[in-house]
CSV table of C-alpha atoms and ligand atoms in Angstrom, one decimal:
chain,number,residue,atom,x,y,z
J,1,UNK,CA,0.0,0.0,0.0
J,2,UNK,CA,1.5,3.2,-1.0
J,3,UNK,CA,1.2,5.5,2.4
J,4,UNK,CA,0.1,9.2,0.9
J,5,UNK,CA,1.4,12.5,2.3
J,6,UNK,CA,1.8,15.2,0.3
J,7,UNK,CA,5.4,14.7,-1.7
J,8,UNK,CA,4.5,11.5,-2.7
J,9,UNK,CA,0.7,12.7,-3.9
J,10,UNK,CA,2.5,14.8,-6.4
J,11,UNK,CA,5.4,12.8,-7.5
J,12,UNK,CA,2.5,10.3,-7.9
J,13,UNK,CA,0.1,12.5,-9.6
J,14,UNK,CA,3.1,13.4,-12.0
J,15,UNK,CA,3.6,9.3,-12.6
J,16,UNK,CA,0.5,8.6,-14.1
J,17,UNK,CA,-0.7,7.6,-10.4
J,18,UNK,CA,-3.4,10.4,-10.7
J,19,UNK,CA,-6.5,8.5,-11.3
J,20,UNK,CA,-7.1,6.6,-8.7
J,21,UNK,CA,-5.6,9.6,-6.4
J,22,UNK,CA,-8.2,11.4,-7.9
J,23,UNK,CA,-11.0,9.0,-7.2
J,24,UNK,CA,-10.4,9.0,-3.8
J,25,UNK,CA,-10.6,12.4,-3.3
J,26,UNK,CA,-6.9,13.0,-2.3
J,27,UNK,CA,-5.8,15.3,-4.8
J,28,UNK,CA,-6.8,18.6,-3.0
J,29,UNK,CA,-3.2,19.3,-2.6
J,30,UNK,CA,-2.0,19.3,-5.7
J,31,UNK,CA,-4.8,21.4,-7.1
J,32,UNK,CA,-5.0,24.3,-4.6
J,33,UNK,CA,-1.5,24.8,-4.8
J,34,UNK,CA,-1.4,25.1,-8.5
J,35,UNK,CA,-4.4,27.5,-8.1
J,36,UNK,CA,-3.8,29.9,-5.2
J,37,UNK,CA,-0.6,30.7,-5.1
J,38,UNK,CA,-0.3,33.8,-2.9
J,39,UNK,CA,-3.9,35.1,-2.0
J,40,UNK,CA,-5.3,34.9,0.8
J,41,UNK,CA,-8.1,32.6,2.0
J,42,UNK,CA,-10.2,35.6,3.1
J,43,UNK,CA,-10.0,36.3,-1.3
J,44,UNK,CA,-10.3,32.9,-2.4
J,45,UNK,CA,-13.4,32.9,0.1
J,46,UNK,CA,-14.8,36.1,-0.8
J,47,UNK,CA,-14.8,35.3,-4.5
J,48,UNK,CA,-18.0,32.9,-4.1
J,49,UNK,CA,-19.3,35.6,-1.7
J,50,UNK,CA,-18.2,33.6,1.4
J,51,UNK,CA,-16.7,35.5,4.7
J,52,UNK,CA,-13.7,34.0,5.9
J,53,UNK,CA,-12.5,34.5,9.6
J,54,UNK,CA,-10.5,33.2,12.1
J,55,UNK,CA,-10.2,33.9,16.1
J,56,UNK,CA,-7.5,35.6,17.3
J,57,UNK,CA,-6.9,37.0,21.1
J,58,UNK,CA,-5.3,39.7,22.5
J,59,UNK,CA,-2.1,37.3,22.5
J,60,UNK,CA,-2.1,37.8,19.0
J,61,UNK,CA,-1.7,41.3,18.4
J,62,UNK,CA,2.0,41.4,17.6
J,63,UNK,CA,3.4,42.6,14.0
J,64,UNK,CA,3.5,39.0,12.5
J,65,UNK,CA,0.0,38.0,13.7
J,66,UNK,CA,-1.4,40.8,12.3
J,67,UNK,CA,0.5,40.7,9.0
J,68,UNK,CA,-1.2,37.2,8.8
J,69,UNK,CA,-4.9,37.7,9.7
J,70,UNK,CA,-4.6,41.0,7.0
J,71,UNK,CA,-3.5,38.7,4.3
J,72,UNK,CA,-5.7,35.8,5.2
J,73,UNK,CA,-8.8,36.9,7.1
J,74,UNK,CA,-11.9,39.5,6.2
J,75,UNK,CA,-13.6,38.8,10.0
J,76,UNK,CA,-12.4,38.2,13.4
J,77,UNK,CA,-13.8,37.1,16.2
J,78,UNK,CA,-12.7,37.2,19.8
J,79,UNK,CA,-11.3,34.0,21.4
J,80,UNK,CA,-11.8,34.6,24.9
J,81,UNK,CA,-12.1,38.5,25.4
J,82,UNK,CA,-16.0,39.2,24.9
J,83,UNK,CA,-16.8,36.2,27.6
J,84,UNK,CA,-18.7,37.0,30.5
J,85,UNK,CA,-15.4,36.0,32.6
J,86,UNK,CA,-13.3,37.8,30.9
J,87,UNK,CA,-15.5,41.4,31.0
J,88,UNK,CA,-16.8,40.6,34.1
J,89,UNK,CA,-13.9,38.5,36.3
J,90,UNK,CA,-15.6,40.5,39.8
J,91,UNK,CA,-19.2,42.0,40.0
J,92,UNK,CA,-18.6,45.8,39.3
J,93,UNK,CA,-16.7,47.4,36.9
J,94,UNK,CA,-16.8,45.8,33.8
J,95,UNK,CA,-13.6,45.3,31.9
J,96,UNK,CA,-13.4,45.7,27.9
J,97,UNK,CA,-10.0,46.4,27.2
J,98,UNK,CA,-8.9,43.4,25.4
J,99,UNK,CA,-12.2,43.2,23.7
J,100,UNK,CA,-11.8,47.0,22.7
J,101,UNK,CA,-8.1,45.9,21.0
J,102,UNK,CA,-9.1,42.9,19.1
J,103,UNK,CA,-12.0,45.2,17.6
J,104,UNK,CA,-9.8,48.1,16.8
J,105,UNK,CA,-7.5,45.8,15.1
J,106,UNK,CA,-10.5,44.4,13.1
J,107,UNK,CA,-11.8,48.0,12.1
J,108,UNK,CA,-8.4,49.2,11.2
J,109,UNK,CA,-8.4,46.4,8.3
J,110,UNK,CA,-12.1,46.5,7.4
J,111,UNK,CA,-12.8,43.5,8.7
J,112,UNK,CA,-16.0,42.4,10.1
J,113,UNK,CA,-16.6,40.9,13.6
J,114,UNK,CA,-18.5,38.4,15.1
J,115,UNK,CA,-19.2,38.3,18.8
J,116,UNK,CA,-18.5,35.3,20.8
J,117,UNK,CA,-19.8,35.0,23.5
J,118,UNK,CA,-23.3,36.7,24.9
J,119,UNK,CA,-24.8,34.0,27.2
J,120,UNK,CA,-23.1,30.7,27.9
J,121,UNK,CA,-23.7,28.1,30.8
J,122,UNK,CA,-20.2,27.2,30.8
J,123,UNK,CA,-16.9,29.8,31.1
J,124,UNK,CA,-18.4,31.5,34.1
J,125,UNK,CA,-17.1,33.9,36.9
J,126,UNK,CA,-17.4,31.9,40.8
J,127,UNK,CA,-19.1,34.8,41.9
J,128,UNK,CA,-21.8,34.4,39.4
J,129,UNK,CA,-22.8,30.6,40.9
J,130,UNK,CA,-24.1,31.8,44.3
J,131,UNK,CA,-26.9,34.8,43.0
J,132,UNK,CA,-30.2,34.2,43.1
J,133,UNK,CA,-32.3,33.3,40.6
J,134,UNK,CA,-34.0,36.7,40.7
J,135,UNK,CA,-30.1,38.2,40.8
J,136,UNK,CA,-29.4,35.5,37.1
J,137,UNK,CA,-32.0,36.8,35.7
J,138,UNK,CA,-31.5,40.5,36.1
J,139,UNK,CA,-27.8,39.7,35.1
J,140,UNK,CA,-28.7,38.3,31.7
J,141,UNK,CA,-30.7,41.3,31.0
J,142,UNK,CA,-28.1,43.6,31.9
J,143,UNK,CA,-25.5,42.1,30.4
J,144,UNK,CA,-26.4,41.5,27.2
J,145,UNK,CA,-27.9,45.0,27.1
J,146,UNK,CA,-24.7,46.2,28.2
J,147,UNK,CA,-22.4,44.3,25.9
J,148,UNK,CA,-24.5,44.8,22.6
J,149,UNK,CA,-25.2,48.4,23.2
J,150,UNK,CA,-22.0,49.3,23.8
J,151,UNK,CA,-20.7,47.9,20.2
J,152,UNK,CA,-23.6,48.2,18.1
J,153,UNK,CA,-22.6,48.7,14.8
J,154,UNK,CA,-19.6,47.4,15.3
J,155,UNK,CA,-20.4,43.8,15.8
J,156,UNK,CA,-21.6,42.2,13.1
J,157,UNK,CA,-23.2,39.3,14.7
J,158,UNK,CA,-22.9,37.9,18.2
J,159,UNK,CA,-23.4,33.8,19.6
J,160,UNK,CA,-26.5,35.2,21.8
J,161,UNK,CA,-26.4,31.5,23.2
J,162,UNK,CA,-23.5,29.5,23.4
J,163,UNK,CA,-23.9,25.4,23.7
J,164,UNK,CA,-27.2,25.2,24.7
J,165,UNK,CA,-27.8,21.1,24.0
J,166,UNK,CA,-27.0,19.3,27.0
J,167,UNK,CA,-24.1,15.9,26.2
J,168,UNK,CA,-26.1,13.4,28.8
J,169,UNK,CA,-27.9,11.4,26.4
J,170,UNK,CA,-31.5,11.0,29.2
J,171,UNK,CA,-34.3,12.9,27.3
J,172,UNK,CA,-34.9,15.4,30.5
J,173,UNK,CA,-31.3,16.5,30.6
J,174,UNK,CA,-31.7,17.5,26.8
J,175,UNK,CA,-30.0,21.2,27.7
J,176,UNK,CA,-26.7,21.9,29.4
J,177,UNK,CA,-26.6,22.7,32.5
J,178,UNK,CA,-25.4,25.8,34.4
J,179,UNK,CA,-26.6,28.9,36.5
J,180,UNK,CA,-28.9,30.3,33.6
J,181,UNK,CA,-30.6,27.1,32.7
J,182,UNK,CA,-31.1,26.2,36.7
J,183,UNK,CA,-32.4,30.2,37.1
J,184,UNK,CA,-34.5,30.4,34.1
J,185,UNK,CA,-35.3,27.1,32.4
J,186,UNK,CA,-35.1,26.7,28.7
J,187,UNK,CA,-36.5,30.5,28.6
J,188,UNK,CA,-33.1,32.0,29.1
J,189,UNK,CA,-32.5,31.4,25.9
J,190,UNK,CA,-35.4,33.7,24.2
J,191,UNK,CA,-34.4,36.1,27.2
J,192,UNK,CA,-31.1,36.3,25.7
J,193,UNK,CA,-32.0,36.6,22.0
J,194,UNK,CA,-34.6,39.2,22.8
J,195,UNK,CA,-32.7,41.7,24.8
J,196,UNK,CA,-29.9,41.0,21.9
J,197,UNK,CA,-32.3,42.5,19.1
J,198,UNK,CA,-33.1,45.1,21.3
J,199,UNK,CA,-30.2,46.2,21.7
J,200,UNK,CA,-28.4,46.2,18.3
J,201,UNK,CA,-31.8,45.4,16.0
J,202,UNK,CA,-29.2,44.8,13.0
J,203,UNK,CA,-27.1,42.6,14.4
J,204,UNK,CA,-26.8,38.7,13.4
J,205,UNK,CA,-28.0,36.8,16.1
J,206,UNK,CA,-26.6,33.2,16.3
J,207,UNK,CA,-27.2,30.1,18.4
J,208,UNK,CA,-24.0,28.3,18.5
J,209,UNK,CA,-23.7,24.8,18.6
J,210,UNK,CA,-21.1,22.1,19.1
J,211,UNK,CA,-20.9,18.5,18.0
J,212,UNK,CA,-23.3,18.5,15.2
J,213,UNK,CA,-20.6,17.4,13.0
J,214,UNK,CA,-19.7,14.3,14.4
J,215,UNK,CA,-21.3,11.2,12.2
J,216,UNK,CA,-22.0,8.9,15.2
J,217,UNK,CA,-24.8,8.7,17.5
J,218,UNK,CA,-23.9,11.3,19.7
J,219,UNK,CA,-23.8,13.7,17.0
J,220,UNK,CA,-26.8,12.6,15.6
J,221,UNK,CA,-28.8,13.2,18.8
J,222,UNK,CA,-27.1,16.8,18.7
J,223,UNK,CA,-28.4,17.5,15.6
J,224,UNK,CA,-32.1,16.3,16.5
J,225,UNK,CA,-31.7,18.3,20.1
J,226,UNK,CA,-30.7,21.5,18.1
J,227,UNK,CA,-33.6,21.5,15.5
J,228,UNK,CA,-36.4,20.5,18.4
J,229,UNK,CA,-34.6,23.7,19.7
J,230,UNK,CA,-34.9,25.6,16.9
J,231,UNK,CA,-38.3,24.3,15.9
J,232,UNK,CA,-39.6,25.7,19.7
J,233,UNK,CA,-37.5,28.9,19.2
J,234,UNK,CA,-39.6,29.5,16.2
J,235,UNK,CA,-42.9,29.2,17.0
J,236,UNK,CA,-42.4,31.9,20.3
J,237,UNK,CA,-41.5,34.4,17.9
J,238,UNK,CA,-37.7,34.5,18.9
J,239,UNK,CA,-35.6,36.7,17.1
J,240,UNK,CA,-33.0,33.9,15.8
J,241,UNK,CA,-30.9,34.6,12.3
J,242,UNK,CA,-28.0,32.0,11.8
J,243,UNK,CA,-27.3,28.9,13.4
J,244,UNK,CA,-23.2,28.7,14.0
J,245,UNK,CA,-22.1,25.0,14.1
J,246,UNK,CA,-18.4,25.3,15.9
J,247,UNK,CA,-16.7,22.6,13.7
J,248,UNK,CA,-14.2,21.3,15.9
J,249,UNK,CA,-13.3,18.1,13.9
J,250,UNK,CA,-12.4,15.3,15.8
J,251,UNK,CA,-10.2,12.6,13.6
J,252,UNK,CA,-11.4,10.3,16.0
J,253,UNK,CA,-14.9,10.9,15.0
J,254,UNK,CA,-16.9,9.7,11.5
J,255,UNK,CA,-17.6,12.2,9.7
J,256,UNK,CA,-20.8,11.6,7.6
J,257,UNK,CA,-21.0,13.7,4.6
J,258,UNK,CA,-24.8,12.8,3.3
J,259,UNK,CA,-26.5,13.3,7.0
J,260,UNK,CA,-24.5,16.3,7.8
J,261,UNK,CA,-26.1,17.9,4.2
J,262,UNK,CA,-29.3,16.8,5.4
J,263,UNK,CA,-29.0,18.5,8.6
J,264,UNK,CA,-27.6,22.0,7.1
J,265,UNK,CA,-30.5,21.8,4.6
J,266,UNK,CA,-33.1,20.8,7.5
J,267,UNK,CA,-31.3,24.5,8.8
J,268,UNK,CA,-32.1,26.1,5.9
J,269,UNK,CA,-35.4,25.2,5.4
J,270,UNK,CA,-36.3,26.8,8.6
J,271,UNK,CA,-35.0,30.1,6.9
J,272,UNK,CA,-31.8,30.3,8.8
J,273,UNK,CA,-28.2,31.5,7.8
J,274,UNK,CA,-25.9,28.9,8.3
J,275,UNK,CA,-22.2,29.9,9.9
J,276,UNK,CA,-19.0,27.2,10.8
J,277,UNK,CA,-18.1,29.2,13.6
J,278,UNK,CA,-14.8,27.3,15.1
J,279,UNK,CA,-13.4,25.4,12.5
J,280,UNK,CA,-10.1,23.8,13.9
J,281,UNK,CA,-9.1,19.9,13.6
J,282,UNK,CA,-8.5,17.7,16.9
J,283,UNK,CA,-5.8,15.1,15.8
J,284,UNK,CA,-4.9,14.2,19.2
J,285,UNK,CA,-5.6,10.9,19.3
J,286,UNK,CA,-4.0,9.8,15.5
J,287,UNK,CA,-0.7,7.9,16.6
J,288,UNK,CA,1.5,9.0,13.4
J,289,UNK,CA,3.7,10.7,12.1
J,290,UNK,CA,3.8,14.8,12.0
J,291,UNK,CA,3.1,14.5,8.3
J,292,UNK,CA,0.7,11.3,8.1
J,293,UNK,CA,-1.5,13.7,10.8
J,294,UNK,CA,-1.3,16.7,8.5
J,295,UNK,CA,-2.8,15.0,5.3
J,296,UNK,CA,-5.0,13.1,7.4
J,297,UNK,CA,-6.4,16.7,9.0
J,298,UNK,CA,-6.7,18.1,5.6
J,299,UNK,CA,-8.3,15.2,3.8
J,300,UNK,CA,-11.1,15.9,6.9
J,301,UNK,CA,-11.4,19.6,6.5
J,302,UNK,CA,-11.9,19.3,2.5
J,303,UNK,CA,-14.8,16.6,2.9
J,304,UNK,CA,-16.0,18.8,5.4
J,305,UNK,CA,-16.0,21.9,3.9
J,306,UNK,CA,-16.7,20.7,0.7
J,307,UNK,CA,-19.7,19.5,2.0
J,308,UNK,CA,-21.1,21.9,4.4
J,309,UNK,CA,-20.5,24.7,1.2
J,310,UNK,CA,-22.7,22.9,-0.5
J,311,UNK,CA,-25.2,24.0,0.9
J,312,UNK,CA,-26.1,27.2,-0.5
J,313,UNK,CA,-26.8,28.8,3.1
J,314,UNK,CA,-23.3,28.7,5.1
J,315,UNK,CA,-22.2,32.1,3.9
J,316,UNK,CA,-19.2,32.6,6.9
J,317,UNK,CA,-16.4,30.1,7.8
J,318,UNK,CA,-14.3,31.3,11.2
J,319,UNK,CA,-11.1,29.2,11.8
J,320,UNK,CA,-10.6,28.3,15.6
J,321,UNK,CA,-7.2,30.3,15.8
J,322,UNK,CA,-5.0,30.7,12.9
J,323,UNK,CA,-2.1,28.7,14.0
J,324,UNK,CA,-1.0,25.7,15.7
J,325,UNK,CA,1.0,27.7,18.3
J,326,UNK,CA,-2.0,29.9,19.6
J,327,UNK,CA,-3.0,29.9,23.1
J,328,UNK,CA,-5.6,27.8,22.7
J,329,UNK,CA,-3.9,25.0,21.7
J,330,UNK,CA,-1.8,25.3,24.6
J,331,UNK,CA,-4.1,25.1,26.8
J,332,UNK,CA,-5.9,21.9,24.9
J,333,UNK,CA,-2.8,20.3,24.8
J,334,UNK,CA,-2.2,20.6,29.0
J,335,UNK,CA,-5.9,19.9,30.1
J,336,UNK,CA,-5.8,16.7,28.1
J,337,UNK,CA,-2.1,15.6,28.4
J,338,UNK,CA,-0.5,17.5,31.8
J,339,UNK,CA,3.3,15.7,31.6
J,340,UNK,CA,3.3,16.5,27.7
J,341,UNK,CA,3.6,12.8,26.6
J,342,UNK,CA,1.9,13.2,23.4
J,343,UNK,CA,3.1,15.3,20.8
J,344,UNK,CA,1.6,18.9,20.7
J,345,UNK,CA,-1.4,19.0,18.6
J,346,UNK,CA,-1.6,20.6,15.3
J,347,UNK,CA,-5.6,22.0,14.7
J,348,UNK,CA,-4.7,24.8,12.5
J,349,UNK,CA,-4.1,26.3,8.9
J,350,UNK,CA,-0.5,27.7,9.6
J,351,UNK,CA,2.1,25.8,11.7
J,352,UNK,CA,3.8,26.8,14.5
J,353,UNK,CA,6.2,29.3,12.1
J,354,UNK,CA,3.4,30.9,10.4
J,355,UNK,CA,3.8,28.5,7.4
J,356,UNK,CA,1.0,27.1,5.6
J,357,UNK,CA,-0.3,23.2,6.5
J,358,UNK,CA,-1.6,20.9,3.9
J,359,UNK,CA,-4.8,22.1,5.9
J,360,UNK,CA,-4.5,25.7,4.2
J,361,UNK,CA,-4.7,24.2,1.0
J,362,UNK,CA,-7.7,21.6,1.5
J,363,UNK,CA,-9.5,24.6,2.5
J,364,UNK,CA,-8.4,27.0,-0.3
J,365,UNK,CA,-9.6,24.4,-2.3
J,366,UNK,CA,-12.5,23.8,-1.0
J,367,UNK,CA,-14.0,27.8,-1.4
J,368,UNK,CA,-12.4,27.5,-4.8
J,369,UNK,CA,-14.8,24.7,-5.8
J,370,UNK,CA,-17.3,26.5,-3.9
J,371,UNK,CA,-21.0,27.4,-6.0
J,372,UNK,CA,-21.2,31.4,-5.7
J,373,UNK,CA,-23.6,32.1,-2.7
J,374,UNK,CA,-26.8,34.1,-4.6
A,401,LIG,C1,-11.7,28.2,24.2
A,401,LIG,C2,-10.5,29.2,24.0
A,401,LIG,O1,-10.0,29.2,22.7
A,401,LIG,C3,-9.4,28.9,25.0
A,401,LIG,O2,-8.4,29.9,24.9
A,401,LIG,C4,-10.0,28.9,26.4
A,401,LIG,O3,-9.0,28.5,27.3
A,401,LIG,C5,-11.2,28.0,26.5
A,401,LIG,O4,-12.2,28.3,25.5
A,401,LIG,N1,-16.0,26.2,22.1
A,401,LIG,C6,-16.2,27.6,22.3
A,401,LIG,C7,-15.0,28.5,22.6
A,401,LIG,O5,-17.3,28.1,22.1
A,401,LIG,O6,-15.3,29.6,23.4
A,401,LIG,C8,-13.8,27.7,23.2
A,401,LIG,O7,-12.7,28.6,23.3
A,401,LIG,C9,-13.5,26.4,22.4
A,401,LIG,C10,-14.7,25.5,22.4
C-alpha cells in the first residue's frame, strides 16, 4: 500500500498515479497549490461571496500575527475577550479592554466581527454561581444589554447562546446545564435573544452549537436536540438569524457527509443562515507521524468543507485560531495531556512558524470549488 502524504501525492500525480488519487478524493493538494498561489483565503473565500475569519486573542496582536490575519482573514472574532469572565472576572466594573483591542484591530483592516460569546452556561465567573435566581436573571438582562449596546454597529453578529444542547444522552437533561438554565429554564434562551435584538436590532444573532458534525450517535442526537430547539424557538417568535455550528473536527470521530447535508438543509429550510463558527481539527488521538497527521487533517477539513458549502446557506467560515502555536492549543494540549507525553497537537491552517499546512490548501480548495452564494 502506498502511504500518501503530500510529496509522494504529487510525485504520484506526476507518474500517471493520478486517477485513482483522484477517485479518492486525495488530490486537493495538488490542485490548490497550482491554483492559489499567494492570495489569501479571506480572497479565495470572498470570491463565491463567502466571509472568511479566524479567532484571534489579544495574545495575537503582535506585527506577525497581524500581517497574517490582514492577508488571510476578512472577519475576526474574539477568542476569549468578549466572555462573560473575561468582561466581568468581579461584580462591578466591567472590563473591555482586550475586547476593545481585538475590535480596533478588526476595524483598522475592514474586517467584520462576530461576537462570541453573549450567554453561555459554561466559562463563568465563581461569583456568578451563588446569586439568586431573581439576581441571574436581572444579570442576563443587563448584560447583554450592556455588551451589545456598547458595540452596536460594530459587531456584526454575536453567539447570543452559546452550547445550549445538553451531552447526557436522558431525554430530560436535553440542555446543558449551568446557573442560567437552573435560574431560568429553557427561557433563558429567548431572554437572551430578545434583549440582543433590542439592543443592536441589525445585528446577526446566532445560536451556536457544538458536536453536530460528528457522524455517530452522539452527533446525531445533537443534531435532533438543536432543530427541536430551533423548531420551539420559532414558534415563540424569537428573534434567531443563523445557526453557527463550531466545527471542531475530531479525527477520532466519523464524519458523515450525506447526514450532515441533510442536517444543514433541515437549517435552511427553517429560513436560517448557516455559519462554521470554530473550524479547527483535533488530531490528538492519530498515533502517526507529524506529516501522516497533517494530510490526514486536511483530507477531513476538505470533505468537510466541501460538504457543508454545498449547501447554498453557510455564507461565513471562522477558523478556531489561525495557527497551531496559539494559546488555545496550549491550553488543549495541557488539560488533556498534563506531563506532555503526546506530541503537541496541530488543529490549525498555519504551523507553528506561520507556514501554511496541507490544511491551508484543502480549504483554499474547498471555497475554490465552492457554488457562488446568490
Ligand atoms: C476556548 C478558548 O479558545 C481557550 O483559549 C479557552 O481557554 C477555552 O475556550 N468552544 C467555544 C470556545 O465556544 O469559546 C472555546 O474557546 C472552544 C470551544
Amino acid at each position: 500500500m502506498i502511504a500518501l502524504n503530500r510529496r509522494n501525492l504529487l510525485t504520484g500525480l506526476a507518474a500517471g498515479l493520478a486517477a485513482p488519487l483522484l477517485d479518492s478524493g486525495l488530490c486537493w493538494a495538488a490542485k490548490a497549490a497550482e491554483s492559489s498561489a499567494d492570495r489569501g483565503l479571506a480572497a479565495i473565500a470572498g470570491e463565491k461571496g463567502i466571509t472568511f475569519g479566524a479567532a484571534m486573542t489579544v495574545h495575537e496582536l503582535t506585527s506577525a500575527y497581524r500581517a497574517l490575519y490582514a492577508r488571510e482573514v476578512r472577519l475576526i472574532t474574539p477568542g476569549n475577550e468578549l466572555k462573560l469572565a473575561a468582561i466581568r472576572p468581579r461584580q462591578g466594573a466591567p472590563r473591555y479592554g482586550g475586547a476593545d483591542r481585538l475590535i480596533s484591530f478588526a476595524e483598522e483592516h475592514e474586517m467584520l466581527v462576530h461576537g462570541h460569546v453573549l450567554i453561555w452556561n459554561e466559562w463563568l465567573p465563581d461569583w456568578i454561581k451563588n446569586l439568586s435566581s431573581e439576581s441571574i436573571a436581572r444579570l442576563l438582562d443587563y448584560h447583554v444589554g450592556q455588551v451589545v449596546e456598547r458595540y452596536h454597529g460594530r459587531v456584526h453578529s454575536w453567539d447570543v447562546v452559546n452550547e445550549p444542547i445538553g451531552t447526557d444522552r436522558s431525554p430530560d437533561k436535553w440542555l446543558y446545564p449551568g446557573p442560567f438554565l437552573s435560574a431560568l429554564g429553557e427561557g433563558y434562551i429567548d431572554r437572551a435573544f430578545r434583549r440582543a435584538r433590542e439592543a443592536d436590532p441589525d445585528a446577526v444573532l446566532v445560536l451556536n452549537e457544538t458536536h453536530t458534525e460528528r457522524g455517530d450517535s452522539f452527533g446525531r442526537m445533537y443534531r435532533r436536540r438543536l432543530l427541536r430547539l430551533v423548531d420551539r424557538l420559532q414558534q415563540d417568535g424569537v428573534p434567531l438569524d443563523a445557526i453557527g455550528l463550531q466545527g471542531h473536527l475530531d479525527l477520532s470521530a466519523r464524519f458523515d457527509p450525506d447526514g450532515f447535508l441533510a442536517f444543514l438543509e433541515q437549517i435552511a429550510a427553517r429560513g436560517l443562515s448557516i455559519q462554521i463558527t470554530e473550524l479547527d481539527v483535533d488530531d490528538r488521538r492519530v498515533r502517526a507521524d507529524v506529516e501522516t497527521r497533517d494530510h490526514k487533517a486536511a483530507e477531513r477539513l476538505y470533505t468537510f468543507l466541501s460538504t457543508a458549502l454545498s449547501c447554498p446557506s453557510v455564507n461565513v467560515v471562522v477558523a478556531w485560531q489561525i495557527d497551531d502555536a496559539s494559546h488555545y492549543y496550549t491550553w488543549l494540549a495541557r488539560r488533556d495531556d498534563p506531563q506532555g507525553r503526546r506530541p503537541l497537537p496541530r488543529p490549525a491552517l498555519f504551523d507553528h512558524q506561520l507556514a501554511k499546512k496541507p490544511a491551508w490548501f484543502a480549504v483554499a480548495r474547498a471555497f475554490s470549488e465552492a457554488v457562488p452564494r446568490p
